mmCIF file with all atom_site columns, C-alpha atoms in Angstrom:
data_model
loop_
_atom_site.group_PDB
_atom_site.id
_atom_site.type_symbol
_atom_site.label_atom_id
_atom_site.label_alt_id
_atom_site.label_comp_id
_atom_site.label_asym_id
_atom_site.label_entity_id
_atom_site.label_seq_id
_atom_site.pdbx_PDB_ins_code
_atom_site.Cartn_x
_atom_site.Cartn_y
_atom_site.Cartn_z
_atom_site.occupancy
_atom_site.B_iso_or_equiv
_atom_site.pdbx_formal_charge
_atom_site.auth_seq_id
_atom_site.auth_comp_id
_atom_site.auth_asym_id
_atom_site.auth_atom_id
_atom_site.pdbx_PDB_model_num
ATOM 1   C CA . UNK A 1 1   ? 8.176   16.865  -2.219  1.00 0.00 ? 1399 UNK A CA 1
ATOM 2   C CA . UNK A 1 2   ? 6.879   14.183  -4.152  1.00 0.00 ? 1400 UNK A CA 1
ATOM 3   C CA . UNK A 1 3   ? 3.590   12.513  -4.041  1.00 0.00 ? 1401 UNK A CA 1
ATOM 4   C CA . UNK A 1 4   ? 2.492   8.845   -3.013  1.00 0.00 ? 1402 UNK A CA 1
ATOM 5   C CA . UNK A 1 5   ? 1.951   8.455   -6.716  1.00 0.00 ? 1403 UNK A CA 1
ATOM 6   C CA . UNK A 1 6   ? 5.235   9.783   -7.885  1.00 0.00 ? 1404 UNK A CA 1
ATOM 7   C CA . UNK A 1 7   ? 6.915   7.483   -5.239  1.00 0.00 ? 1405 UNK A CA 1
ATOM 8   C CA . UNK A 1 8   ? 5.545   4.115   -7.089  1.00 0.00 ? 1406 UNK A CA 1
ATOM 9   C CA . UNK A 1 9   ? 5.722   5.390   -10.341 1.00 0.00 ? 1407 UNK A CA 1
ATOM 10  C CA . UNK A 1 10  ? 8.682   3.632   -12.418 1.00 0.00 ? 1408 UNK A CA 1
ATOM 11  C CA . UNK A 1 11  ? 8.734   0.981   -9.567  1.00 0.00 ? 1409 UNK A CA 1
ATOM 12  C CA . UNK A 1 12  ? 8.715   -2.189  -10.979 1.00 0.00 ? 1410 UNK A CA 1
ATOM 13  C CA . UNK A 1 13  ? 7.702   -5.183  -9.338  1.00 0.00 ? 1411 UNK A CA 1
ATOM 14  C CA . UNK A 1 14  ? 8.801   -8.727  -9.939  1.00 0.00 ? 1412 UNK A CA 1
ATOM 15  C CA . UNK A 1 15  ? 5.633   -10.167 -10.927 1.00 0.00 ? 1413 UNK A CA 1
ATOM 16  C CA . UNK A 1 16  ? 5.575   -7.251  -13.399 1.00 0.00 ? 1414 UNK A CA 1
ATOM 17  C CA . UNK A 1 17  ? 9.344   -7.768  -15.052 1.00 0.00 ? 1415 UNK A CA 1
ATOM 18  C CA . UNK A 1 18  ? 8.118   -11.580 -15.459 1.00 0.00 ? 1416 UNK A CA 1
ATOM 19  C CA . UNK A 1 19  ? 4.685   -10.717 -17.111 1.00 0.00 ? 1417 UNK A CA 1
ATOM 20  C CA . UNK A 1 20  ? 4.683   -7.398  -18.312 1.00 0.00 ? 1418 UNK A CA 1
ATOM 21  C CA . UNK A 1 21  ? 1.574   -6.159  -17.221 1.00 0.00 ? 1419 UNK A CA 1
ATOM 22  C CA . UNK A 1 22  ? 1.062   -4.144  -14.417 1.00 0.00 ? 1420 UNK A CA 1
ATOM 23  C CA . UNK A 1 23  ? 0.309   -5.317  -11.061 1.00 0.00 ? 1421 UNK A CA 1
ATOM 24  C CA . UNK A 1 24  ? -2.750  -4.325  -9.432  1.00 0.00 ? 1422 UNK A CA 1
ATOM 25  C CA . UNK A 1 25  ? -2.732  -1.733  -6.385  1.00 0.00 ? 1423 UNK A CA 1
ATOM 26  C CA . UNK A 1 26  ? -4.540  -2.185  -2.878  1.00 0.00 ? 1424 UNK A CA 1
ATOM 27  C CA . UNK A 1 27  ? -5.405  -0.043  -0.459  1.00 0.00 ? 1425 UNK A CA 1
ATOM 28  C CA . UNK A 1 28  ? -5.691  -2.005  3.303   1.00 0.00 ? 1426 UNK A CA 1
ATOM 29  C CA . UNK A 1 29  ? -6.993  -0.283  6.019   1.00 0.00 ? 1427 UNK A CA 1
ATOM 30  C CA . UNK A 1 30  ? -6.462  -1.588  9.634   1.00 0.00 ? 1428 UNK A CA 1
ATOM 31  C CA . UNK A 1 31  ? -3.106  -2.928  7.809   1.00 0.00 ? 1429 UNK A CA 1
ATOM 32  C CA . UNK A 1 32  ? -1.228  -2.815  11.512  1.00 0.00 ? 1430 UNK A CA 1
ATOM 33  C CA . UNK A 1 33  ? -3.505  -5.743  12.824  1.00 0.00 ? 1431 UNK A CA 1
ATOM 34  C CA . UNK A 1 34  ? -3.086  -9.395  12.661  1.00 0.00 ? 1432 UNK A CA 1
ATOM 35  C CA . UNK A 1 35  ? -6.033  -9.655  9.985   1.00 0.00 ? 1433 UNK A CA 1
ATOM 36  C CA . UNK A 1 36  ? -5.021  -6.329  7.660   1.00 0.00 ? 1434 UNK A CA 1
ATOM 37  C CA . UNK A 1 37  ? -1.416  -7.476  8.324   1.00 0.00 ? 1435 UNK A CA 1
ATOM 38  C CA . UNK A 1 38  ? -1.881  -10.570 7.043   1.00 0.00 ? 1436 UNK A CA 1
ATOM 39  C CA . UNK A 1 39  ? -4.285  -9.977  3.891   1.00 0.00 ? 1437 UNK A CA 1
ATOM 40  C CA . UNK A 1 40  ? -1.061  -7.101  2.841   1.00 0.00 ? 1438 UNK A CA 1
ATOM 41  C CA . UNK A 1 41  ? 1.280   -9.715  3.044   1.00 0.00 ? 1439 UNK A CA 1
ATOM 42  C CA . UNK A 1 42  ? -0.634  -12.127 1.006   1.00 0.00 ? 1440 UNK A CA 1
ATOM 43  C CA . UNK A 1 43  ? -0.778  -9.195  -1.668  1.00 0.00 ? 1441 UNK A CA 1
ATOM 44  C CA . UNK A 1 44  ? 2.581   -8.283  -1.581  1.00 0.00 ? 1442 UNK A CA 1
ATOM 45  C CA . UNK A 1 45  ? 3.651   -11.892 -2.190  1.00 0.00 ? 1443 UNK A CA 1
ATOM 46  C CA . UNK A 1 46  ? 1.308   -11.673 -5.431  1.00 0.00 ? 1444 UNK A CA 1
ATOM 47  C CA . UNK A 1 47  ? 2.847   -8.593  -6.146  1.00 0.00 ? 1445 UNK A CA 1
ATOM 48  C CA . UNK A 1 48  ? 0.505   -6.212  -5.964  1.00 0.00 ? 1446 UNK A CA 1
ATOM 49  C CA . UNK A 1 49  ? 1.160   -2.739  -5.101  1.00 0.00 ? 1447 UNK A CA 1
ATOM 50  C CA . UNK A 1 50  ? -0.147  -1.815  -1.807  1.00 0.00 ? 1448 UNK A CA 1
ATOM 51  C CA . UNK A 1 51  ? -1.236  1.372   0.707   1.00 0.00 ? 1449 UNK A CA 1
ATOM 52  C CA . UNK A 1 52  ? -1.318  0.491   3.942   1.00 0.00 ? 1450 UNK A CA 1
ATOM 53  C CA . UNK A 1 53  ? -3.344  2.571   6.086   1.00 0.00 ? 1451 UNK A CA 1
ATOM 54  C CA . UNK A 1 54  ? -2.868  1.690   10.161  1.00 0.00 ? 1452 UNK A CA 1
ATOM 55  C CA . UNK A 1 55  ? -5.320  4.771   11.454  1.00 0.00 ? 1453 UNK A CA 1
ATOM 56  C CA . UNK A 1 56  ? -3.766  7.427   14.183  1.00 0.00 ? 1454 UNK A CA 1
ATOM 57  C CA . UNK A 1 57  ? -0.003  4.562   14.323  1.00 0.00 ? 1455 UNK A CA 1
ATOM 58  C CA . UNK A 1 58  ? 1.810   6.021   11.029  1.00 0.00 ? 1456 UNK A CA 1
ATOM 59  C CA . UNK A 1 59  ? 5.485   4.108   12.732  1.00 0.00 ? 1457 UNK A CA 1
ATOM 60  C CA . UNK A 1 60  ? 3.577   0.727   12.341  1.00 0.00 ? 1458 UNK A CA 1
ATOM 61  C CA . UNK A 1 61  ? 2.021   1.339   8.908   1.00 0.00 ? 1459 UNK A CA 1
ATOM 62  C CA . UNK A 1 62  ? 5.766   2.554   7.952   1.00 0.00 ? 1460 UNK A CA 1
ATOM 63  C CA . UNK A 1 63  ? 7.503   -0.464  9.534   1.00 0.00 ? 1461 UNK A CA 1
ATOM 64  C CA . UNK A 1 64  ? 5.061   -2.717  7.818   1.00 0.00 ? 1462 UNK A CA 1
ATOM 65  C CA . UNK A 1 65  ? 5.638   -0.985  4.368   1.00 0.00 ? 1463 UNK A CA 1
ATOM 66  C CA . UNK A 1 66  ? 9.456   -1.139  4.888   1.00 0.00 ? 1464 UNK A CA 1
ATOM 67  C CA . UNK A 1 67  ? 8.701   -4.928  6.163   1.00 0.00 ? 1465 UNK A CA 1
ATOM 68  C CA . UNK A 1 68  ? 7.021   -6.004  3.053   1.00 0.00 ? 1466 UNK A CA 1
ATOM 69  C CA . UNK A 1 69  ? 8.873   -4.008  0.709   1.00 0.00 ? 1467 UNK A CA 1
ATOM 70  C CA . UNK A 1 70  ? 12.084  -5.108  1.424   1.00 0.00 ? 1468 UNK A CA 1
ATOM 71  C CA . UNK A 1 71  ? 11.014  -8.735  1.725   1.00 0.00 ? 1469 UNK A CA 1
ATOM 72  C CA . UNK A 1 72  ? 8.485   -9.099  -1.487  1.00 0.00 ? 1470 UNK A CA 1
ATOM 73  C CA . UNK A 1 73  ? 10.189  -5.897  -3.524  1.00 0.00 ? 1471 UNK A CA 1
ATOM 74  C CA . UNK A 1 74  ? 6.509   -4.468  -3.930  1.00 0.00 ? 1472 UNK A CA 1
ATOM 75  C CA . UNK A 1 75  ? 5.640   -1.193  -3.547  1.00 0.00 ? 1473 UNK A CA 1
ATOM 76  C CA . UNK A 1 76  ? 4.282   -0.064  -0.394  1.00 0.00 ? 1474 UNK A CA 1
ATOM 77  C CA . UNK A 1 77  ? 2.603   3.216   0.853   1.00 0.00 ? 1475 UNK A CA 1
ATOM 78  C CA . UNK A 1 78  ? 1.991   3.982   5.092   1.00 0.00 ? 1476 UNK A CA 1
ATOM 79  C CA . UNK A 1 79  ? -0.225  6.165   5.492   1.00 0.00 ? 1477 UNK A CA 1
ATOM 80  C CA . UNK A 1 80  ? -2.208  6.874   8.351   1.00 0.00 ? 1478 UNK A CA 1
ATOM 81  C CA . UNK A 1 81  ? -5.341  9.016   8.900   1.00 0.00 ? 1479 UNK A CA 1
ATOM 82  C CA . UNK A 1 82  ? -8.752  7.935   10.425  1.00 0.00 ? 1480 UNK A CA 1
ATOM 83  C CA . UNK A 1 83  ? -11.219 6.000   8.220   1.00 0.00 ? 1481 UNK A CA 1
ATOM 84  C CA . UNK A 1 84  ? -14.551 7.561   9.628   1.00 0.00 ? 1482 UNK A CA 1
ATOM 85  C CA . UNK A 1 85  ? -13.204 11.310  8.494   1.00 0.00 ? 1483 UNK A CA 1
ATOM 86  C CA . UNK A 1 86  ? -14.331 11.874  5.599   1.00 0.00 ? 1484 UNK A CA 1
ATOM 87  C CA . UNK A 1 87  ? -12.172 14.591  4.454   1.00 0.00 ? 1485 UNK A CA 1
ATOM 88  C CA . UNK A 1 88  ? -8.935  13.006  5.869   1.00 0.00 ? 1486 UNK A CA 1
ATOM 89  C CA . UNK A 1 89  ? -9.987  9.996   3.228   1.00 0.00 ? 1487 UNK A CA 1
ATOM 90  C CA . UNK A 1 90  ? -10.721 12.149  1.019   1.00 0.00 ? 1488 UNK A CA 1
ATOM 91  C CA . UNK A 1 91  ? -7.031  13.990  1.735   1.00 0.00 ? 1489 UNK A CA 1
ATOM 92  C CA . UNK A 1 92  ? -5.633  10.679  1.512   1.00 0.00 ? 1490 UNK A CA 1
ATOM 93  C CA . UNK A 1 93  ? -7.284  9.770   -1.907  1.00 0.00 ? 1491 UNK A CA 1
ATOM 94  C CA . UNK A 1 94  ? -6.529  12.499  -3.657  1.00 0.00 ? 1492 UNK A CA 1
ATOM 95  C CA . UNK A 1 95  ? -2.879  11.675  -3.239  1.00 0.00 ? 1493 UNK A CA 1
ATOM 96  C CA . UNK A 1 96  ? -2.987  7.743   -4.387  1.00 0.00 ? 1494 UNK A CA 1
ATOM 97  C CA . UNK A 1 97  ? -2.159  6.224   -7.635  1.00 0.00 ? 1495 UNK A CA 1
ATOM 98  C CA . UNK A 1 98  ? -4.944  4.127   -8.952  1.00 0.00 ? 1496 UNK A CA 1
ATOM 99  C CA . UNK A 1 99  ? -6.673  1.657   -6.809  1.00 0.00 ? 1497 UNK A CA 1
ATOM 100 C CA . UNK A 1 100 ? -7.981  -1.857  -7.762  1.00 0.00 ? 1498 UNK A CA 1
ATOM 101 C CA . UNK A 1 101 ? -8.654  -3.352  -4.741  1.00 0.00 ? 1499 UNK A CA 1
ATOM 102 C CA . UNK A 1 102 ? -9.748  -1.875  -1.266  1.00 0.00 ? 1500 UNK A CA 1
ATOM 103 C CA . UNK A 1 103 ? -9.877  -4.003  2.165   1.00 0.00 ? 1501 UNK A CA 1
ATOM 104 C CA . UNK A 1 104 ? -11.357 -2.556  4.885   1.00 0.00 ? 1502 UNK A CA 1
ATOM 105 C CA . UNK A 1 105 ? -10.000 -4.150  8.104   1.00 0.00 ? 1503 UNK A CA 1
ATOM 106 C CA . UNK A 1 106 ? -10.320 -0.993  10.370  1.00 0.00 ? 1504 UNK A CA 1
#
C-alpha cells in the first residue's frame, strides 16, 4: 500500500504545468465545515495541494477530496483522526508530504 505521499507524488497540477514550480501543500483541519470547506476550496482553485482532515467523518473528508479534485484537478488527501490526540497527529504527520500551510478550523 502506498503512502499519502506516494499518492501526490508525480501529480501535477494545473497551476504547476503553467508555471513550473511547484504548488504549495495545505493541511485543513475541520475541512467538512462550512468555514474549513470553504478556505480548501479557495486553495484548490489556487492550486495548491491539499489534506483535508474532517476529525472522527473520514466519508465527508473523502467526498470533499473527490469534490475538489475532480473539479480543480488538485491533489487532495481525507484523512481523518482527532486533532487534540497527539499521537494520532503525530500518526497522521508522519505519513504527509511536505506542508506549507496549516489551517486549523477544528
Amino acid at each position: 500500500m502506498r503512502t499519502n505521499a506516494e499518492k501526490v507524488q508525480g501529480h501535477s497540477t494545473q497551476a504547476e504545468e503553467q508555471t513550473g514550480t511547484p504548488p504549495r501543500a495545505a493541511l485543513i483541519t475541520g475541512a467538512s465545515g462550512e468555514i474549513g470547506g470553504a478556505i480548501a476550496e479557495a486553495f484548490a482553485k489556487a492550486g495548491l495541494r491539499l489534506t483535508l482532515c474532517a476529525g472522527a467523518n473520514r466519508s465527508a473528508a473523502e467526498a470533499l477530496a473527490r469534490d475538489l479534485s475532480d473539479e480543480y484537478h488538485v491533489p487532495c488527501i481525507p484523512l481523518a483522526f482527532d486533532v487534540s490526540d497527539e499521537t494520532a497527529v503525530d500518526a497522521a504527520l508522519a505519513e504527509l508530504p511536505s506542508l506549507d500551510i496549516v489551517v486549523n478550523c477544528a
